[in-house]
Short mmCIF file of C-alpha atoms in Angstrom, two decimals:
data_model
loop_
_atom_site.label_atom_id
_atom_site.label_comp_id
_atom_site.label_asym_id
_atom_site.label_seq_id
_atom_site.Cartn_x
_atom_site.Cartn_y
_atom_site.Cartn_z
CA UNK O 1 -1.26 12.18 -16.13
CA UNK O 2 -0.66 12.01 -12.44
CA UNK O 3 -0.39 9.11 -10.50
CA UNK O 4 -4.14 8.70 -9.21
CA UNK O 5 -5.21 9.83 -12.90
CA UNK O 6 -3.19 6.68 -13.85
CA UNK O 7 -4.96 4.12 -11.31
CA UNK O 8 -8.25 5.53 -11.45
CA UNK O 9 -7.95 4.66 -15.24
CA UNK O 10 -6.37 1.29 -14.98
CA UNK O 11 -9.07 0.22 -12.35
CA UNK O 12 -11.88 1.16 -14.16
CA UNK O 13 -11.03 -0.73 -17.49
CA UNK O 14 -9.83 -3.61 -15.22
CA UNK O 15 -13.36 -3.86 -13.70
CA UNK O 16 -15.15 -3.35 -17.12
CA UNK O 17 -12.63 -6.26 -18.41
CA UNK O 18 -13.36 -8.30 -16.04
CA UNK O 19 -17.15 -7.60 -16.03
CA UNK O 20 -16.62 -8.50 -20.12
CA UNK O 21 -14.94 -12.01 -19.11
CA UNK O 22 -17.47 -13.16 -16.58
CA UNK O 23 -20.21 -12.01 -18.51
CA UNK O 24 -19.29 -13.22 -22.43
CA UNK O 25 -15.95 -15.16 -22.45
CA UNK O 26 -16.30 -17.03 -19.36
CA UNK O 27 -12.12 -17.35 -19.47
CA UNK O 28 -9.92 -18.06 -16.11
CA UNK O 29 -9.47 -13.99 -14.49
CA UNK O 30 -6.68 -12.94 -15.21
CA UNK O 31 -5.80 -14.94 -18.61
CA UNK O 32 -9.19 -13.22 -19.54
CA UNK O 33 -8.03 -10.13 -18.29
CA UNK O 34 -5.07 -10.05 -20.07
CA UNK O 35 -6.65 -11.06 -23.63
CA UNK O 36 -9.55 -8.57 -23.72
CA UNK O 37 -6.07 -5.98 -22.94
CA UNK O 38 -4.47 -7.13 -25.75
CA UNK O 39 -7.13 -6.95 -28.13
CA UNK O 40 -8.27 -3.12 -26.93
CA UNK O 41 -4.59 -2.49 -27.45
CA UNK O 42 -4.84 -3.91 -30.80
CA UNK O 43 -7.87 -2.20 -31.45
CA UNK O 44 -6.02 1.23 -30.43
CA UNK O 45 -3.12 0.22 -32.64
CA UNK O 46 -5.51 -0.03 -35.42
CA UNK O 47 -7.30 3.11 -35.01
CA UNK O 48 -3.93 4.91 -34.81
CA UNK O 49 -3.27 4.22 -38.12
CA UNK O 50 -6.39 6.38 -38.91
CA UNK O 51 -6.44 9.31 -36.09
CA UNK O 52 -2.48 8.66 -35.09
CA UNK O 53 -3.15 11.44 -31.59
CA UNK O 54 -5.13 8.27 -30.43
CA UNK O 55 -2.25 5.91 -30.44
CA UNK O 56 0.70 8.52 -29.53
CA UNK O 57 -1.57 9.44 -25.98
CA UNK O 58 -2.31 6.22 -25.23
CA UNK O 59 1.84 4.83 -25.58
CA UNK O 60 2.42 7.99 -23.76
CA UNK O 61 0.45 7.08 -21.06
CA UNK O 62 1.81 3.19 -20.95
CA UNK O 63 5.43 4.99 -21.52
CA UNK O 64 4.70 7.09 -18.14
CA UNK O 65 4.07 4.02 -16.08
CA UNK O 66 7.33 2.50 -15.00
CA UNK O 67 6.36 -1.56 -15.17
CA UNK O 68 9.42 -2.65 -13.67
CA UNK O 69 9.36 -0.16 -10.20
CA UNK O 70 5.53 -0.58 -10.16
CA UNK O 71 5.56 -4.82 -9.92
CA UNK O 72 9.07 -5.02 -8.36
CA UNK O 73 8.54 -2.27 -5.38
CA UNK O 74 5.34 -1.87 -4.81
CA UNK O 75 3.20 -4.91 -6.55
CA UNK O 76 5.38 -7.89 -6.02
CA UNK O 77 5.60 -8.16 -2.18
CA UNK O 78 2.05 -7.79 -1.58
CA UNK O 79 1.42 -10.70 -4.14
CA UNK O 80 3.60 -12.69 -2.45
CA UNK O 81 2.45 -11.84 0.86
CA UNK O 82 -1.09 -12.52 0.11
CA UNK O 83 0.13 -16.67 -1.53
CA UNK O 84 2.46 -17.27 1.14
CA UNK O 85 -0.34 -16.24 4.05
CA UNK O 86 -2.66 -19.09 2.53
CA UNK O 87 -0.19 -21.74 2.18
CA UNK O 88 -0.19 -24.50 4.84
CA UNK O 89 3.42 -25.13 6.26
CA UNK O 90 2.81 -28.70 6.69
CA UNK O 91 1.78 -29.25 3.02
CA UNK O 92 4.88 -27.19 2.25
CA UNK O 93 7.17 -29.04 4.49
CA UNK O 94 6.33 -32.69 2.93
CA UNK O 95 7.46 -31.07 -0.03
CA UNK O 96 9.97 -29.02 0.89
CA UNK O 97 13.12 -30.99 -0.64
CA UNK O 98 11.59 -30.68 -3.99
CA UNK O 99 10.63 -27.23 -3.77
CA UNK O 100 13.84 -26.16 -2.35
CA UNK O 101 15.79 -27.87 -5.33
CA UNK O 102 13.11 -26.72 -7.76
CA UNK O 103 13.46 -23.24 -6.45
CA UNK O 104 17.36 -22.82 -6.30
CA UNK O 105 19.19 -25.38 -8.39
CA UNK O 106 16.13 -25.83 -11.30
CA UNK O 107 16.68 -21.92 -11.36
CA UNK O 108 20.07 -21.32 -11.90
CA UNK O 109 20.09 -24.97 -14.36
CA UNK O 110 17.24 -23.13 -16.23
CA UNK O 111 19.60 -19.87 -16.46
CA UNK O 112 21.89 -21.54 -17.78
CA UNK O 113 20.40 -23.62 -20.39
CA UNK O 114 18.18 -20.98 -21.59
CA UNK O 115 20.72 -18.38 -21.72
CA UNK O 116 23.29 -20.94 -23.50
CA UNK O 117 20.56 -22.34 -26.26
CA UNK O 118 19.65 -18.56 -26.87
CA UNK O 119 23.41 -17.33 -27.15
CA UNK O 120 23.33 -20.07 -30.27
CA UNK O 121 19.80 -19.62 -31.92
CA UNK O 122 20.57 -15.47 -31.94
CA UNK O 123 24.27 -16.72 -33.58
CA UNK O 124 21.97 -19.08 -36.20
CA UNK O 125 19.55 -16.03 -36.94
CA UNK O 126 22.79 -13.48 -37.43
CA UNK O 127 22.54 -11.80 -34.74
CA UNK O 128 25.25 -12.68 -32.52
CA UNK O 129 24.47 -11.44 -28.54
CA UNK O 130 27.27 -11.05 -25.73
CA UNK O 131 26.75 -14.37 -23.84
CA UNK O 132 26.32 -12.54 -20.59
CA UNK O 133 22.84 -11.00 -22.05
CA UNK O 134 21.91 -14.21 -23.14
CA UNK O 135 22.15 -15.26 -19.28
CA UNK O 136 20.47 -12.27 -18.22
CA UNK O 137 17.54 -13.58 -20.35
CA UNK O 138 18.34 -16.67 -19.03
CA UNK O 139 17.63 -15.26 -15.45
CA UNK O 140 14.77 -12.97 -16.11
CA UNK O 141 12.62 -16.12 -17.90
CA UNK O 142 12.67 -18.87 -15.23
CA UNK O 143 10.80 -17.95 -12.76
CA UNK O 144 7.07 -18.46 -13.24
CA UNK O 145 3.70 -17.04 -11.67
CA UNK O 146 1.20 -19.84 -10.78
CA UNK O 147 -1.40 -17.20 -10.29
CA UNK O 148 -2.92 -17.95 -13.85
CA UNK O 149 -2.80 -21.43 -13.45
CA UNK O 150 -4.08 -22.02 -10.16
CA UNK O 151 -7.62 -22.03 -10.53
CA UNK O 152 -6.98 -23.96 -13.51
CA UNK O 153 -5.59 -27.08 -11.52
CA UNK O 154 -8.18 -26.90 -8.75
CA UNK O 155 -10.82 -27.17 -11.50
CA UNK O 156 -8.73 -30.32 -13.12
CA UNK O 157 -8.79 -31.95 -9.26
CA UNK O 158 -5.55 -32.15 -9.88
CA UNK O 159 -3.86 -33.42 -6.34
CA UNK O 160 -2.26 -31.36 -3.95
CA UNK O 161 1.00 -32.08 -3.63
CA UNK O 162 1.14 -30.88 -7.13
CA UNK O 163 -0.38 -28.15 -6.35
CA UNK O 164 1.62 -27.86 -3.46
CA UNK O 165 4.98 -28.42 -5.54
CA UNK O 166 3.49 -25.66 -8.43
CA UNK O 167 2.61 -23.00 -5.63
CA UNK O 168 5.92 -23.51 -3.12
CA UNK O 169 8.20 -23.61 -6.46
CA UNK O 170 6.62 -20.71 -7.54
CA UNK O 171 7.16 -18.16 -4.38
CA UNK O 172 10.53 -18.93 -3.90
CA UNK O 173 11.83 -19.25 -7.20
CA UNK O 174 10.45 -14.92 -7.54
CA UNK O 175 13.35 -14.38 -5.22
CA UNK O 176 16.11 -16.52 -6.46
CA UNK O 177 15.48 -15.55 -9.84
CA UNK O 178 15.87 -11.90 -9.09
CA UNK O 179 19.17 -12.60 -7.20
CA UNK O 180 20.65 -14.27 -9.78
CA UNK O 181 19.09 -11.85 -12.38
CA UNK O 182 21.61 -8.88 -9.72
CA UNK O 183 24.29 -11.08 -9.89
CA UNK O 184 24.69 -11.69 -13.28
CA UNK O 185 23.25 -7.29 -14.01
CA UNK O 186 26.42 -6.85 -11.75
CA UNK O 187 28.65 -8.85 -13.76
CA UNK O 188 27.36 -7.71 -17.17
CA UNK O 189 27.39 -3.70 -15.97
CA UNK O 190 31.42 -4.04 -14.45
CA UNK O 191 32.34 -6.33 -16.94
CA UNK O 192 33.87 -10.34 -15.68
CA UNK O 193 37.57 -9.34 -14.86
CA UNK O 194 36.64 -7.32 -12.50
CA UNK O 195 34.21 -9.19 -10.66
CA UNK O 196 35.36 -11.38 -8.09
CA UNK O 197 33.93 -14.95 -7.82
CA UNK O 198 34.04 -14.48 -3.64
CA UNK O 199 32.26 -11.16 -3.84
CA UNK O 200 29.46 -13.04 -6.35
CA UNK O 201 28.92 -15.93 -3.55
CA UNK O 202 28.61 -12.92 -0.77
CA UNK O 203 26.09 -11.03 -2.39
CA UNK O 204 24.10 -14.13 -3.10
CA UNK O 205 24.44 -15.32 0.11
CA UNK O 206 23.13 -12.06 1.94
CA UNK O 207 20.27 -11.34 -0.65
CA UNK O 208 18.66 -14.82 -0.28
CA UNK O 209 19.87 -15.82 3.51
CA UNK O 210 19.78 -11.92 4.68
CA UNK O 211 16.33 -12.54 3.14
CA UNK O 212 15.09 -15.35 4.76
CA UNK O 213 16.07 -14.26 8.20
CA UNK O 214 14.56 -11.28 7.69
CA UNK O 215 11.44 -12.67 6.73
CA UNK O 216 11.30 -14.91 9.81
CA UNK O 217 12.21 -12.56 12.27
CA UNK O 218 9.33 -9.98 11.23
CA UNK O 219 6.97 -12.83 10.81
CA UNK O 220 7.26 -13.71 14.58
CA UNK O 221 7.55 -9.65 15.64
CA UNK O 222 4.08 -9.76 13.51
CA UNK O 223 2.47 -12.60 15.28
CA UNK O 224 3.50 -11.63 18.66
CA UNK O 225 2.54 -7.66 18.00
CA UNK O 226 -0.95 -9.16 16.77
CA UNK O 227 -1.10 -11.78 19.84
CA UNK O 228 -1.02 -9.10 22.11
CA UNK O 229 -4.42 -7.83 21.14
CA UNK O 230 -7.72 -8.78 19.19
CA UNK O 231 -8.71 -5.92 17.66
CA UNK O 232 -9.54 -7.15 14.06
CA UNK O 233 -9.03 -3.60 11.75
CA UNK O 234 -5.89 -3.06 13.36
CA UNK O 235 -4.27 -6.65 12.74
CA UNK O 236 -5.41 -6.08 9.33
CA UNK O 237 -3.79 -2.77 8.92
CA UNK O 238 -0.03 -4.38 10.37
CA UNK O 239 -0.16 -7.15 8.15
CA UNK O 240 -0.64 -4.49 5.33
CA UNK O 241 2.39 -2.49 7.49
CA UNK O 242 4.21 -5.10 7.68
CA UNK O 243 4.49 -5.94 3.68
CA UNK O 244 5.82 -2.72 3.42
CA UNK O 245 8.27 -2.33 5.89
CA UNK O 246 9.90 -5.71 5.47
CA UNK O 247 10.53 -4.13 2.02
CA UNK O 248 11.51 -0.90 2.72
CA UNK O 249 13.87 -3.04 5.50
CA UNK O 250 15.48 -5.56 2.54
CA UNK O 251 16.13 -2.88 -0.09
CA UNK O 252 18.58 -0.94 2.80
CA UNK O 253 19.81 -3.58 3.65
CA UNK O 254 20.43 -5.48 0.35
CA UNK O 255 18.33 -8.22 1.11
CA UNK O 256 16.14 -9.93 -0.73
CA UNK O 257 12.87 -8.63 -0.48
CA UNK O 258 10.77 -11.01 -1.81
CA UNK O 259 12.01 -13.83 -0.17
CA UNK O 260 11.58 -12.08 2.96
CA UNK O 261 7.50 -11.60 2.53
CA UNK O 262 7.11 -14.80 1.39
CA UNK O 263 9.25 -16.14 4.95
CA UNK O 264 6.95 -13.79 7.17
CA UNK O 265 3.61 -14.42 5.45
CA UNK O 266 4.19 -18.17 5.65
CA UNK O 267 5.04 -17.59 9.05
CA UNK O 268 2.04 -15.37 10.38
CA UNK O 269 -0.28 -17.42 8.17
CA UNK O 270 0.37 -20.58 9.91
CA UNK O 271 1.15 -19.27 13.19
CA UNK O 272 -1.20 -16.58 13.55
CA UNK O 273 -5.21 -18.12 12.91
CA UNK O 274 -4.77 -20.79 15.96
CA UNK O 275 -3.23 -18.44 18.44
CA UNK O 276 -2.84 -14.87 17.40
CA UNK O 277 -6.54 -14.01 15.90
CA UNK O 278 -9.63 -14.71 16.73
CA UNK O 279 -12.20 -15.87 14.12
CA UNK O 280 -12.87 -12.84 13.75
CA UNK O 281 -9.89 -11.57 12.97
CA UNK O 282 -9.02 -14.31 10.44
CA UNK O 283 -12.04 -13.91 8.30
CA UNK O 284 -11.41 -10.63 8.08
CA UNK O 285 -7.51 -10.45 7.10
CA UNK O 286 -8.16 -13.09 5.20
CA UNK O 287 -10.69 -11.20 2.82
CA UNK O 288 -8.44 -8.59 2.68
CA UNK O 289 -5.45 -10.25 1.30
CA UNK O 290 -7.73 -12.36 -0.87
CA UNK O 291 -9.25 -9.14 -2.70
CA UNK O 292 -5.83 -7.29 -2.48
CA UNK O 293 -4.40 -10.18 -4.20
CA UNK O 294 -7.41 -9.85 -6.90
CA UNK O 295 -6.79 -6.58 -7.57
CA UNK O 296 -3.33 -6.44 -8.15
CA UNK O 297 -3.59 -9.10 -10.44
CA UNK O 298 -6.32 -7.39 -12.21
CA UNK O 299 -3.89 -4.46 -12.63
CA UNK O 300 -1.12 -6.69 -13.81
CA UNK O 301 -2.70 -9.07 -16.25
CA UNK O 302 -4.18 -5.87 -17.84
CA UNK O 303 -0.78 -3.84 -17.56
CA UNK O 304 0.77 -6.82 -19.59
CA UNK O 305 -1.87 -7.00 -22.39
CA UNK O 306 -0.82 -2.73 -23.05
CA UNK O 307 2.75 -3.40 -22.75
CA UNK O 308 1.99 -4.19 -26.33
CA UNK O 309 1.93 -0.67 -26.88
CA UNK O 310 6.00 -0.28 -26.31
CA UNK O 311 7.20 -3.60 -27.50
CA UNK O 312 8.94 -3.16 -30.37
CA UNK O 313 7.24 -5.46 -33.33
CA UNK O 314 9.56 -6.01 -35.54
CA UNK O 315 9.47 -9.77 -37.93
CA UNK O 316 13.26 -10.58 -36.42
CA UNK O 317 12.16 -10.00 -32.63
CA UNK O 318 9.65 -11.45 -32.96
CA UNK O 319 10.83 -14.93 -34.86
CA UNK O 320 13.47 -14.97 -31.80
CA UNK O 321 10.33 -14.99 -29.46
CA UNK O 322 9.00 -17.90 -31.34
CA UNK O 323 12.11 -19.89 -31.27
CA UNK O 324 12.67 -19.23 -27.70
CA UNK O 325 9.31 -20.70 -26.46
CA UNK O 326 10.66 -24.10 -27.33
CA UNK O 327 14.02 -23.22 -25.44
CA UNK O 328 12.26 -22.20 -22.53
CA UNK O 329 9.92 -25.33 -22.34
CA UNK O 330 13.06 -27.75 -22.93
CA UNK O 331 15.49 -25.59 -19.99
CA UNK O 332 12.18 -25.71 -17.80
CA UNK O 333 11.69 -30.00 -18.79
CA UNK O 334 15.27 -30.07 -17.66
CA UNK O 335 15.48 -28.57 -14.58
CA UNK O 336 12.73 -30.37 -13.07
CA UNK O 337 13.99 -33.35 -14.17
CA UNK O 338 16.49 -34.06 -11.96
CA UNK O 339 14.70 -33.30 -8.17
CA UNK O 340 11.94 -35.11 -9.33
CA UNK O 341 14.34 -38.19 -10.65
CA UNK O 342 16.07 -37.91 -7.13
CA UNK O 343 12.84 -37.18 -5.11
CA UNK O 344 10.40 -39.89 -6.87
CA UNK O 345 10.62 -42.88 -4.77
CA UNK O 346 10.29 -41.51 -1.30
CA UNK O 347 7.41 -38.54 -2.08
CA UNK O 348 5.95 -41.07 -4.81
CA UNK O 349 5.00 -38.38 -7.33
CA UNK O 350 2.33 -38.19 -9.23
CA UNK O 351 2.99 -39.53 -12.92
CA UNK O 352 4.20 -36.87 -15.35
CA UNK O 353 4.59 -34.63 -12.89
CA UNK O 354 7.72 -33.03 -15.25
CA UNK O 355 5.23 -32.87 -18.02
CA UNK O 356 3.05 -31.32 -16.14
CA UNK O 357 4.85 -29.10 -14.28
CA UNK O 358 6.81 -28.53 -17.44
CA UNK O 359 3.10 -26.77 -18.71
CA UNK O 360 2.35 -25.35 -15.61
CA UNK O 361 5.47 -23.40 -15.63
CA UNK O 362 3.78 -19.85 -17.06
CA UNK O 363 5.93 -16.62 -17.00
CA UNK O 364 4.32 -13.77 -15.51
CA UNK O 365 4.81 -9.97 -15.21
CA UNK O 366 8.17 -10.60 -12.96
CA UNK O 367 10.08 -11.17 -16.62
CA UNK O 368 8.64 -8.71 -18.47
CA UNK O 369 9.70 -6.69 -15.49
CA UNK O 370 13.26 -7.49 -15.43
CA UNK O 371 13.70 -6.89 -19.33
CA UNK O 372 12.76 -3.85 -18.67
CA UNK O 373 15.69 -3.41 -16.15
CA UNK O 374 18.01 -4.07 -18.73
CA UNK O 375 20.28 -0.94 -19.97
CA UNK O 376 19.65 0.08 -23.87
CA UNK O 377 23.00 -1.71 -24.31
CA UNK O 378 22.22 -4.87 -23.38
CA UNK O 379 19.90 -5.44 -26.05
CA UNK O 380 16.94 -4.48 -24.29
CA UNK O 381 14.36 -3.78 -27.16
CA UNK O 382 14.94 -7.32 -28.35
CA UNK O 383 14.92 -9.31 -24.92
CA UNK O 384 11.33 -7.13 -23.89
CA UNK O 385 9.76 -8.01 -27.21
CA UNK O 386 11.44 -11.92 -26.87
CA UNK O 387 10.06 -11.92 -23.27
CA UNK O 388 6.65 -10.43 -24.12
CA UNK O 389 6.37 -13.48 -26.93
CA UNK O 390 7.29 -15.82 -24.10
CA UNK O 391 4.95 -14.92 -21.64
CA UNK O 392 2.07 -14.04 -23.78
CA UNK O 393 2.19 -17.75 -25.11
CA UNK O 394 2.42 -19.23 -21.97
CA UNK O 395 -0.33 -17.37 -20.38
CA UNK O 396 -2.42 -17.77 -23.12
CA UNK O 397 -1.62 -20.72 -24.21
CA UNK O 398 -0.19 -22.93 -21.92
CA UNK O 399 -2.77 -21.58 -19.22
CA UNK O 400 -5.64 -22.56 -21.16
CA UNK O 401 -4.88 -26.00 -21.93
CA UNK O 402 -2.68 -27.34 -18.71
CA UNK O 403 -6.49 -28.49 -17.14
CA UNK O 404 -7.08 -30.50 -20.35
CA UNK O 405 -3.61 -31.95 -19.77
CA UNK O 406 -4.07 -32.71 -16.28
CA UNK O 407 -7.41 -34.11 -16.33
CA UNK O 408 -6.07 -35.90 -19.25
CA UNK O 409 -2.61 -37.92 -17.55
CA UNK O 410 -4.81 -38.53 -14.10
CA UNK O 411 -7.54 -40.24 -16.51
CA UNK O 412 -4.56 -42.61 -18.08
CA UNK O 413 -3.63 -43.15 -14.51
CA UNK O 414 -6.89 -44.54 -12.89
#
């Protein structure tokens, strides 16, 4: 199938998905989304076994579309261009020590854990993993997508510097964790001798502050292009330009991407609605990037539920899954911990905000995308169907009961 064959398909069961959610299950979007996904994959699994042309087309088709390029060049920037443009600075700057700590240090703690507890639960199960993978799994597995959980909280009341905390955490810790995902691909694919530890800092130095200046510098080219004139369909259209240039701009220059939308659209999102656009303007853009943002998630949440269809199912994959869910949760617990220790008396958090938090964590499409990035060699098959576990659970069910959670710790606390 060609490429628009491919979309037109994916949109249309994404709408009638979604139209099944809202209408029956009456589940948060995209955890809905994702569910109904799984269980029409399920359902094509089933009938397979019966009329087997069914299920060879349809992995055929999920084989053609390349998950990892789609979310991490095309996808991912205009999610995180369409978060960062609706979060406030100020909100973001009261928080910012945590964030920063939760977004860089909890990252690379959470790396390190995971990948370290993994390396020895794989040894337990007999079979023994090079500890570099294990890192790589590490990598690909801490950062989280707050997307799902989002609209959870806001239901729960929960407060908004924990919202803030989930949200800032969350679209800076995309960007770290693929830089240290690179770093550590690098090492794995020239082996550790010949790697040197000065060349490691540079690279991560240039991909995340390469990134950042990046990000700022197109953010205020943005805002002063778009201050210039008040013409709402064309701001619109150079936000959308913009996205994609300050990609196409990080990849040649090995910067990191990511990090550089989420810079600009905080930037032009706080800059831009009290002196660049008129009102006008902002109601429009911000439509756009709202239903932009709702259809790419649409896309994603039901990409994940048929990336069933390639995972490979087998009863030792899958019992690693299930073991590392717990591994996961206790690396995530950990990492938190210490900002918030450090950070609790001065920002006064709100009680079990590592709990919390902790719950809130849920792994999104960015993992499953990186496993995919992994060479055959690197144990691939089992860290995609160990991922998939991971992520599935914590969408389903950590997204579905962290309101419950939440309402239930504020109610203790008042």
């Amino acid at each position: 199938m060609d490429i628009f064959a491919i979309v037109t398909v994916l949109t249309i069961l994404s709408a009638v998905f979604a139209y099944v959610n809202t209408k029956f299950l009456k589940l948060p979007f995209t955890i809905g989304l994702m569910i109904i996904a799984m269980g029409f994959t399920l359902a094509i699994i089933i009938l397979g076994h019966f009329e087997n042309r069914i299920l060879v087309q349809s992995k055929e088709l999920i084989a053609s579309i390349d998950f990892r390029t789609l979310l991490l060049d095309v996808m991912l920037s205009f999610l995180l261009f369409a978060g960062a443009l609706h979060t406030k600075l100020e909100d973001l700057a009261k928080q910012r020590g945590p964030i920063i700590l939760f977004a860089t240090f909890g990252i690379l703690v959470s790396t390190f854990i995971v990948g370290s507890a993994f390396y020895y639960v794989a040894m337990w199960m007999g079979h023994p993993i090079d500890y570099i993978y294990c890192l790589l799994f590490g990598a690909l597995i801490s950062p989280t997508d707050p997307i799902a959980v989002l609209g959870i909280l806001k239901d729960a009341q929960a407060p908004k510097k924990l919202e803030i905390k989930i949200v800032g955490e969350s679209l800076f810790n995309d960007g770290v964790g693929v830089v240290v995902f690179l770093v550590l691909l690098s090492i794995a694919q020239r082996g550790i001798a010949s790697v040197d530890a000065q060349d490691v800092g540079f690279l991560f130095f240039e991909e995340v502050f390469g990134g950042l200046a990046l990000g700022l510098l197109m953010g205020w080219l943005g805002f002063k292009i778009m201050k210039s004139i008040d013409h709402y369909e064309t701001e619109v259209l150079i936000t959308l330009a913009l996205v994609m240039g300050i990609h196409a701009l990080a990849v040649s220059l090995h910067f990191s991407g990511p990090l550089a939308v989420v810079v600009a659209g905080i930037f032009i999102g706080n800059k831009s609605p009290e002196v660049a656009w008129s009102d006008s303007t902002k109601l429009y853009v911000d439509k756009f990037w709202e239903l932009m943002d709702v259809f790419l998630n649409a896309i994603l949440f039901v990409l994940i539920g048929f990336e069933l269809l390639i995972v490979t199912l087998n009863g030792e994959y899958i019992l690693l899954g299930l073991l590392a869910i717990p591994v996961t949760l206790i690396a995530r617990y950990l990492a938190l911990k210490g900002p918030i220790v450090f950070f609790n008396k001065r920002l006064e958090f709100i009680p079990k905000t590592d709990l919390i938090m902790t719950w809130g964590g849920i792994r999104g499409g960015i993992s499953i995308a990186l496993a995919l990035a992994l060479e055959p060699e690197m144990e691939r098959d089992l860290f995609l169907t160990v991922t998939y576990v991971v992520v599935v659970f914590s969408i389903i069910f950590q997204g579905l009961t962290i309101g419950s959670l939440v309402k239930r710790i504020l109610a203790k606390n008042t």
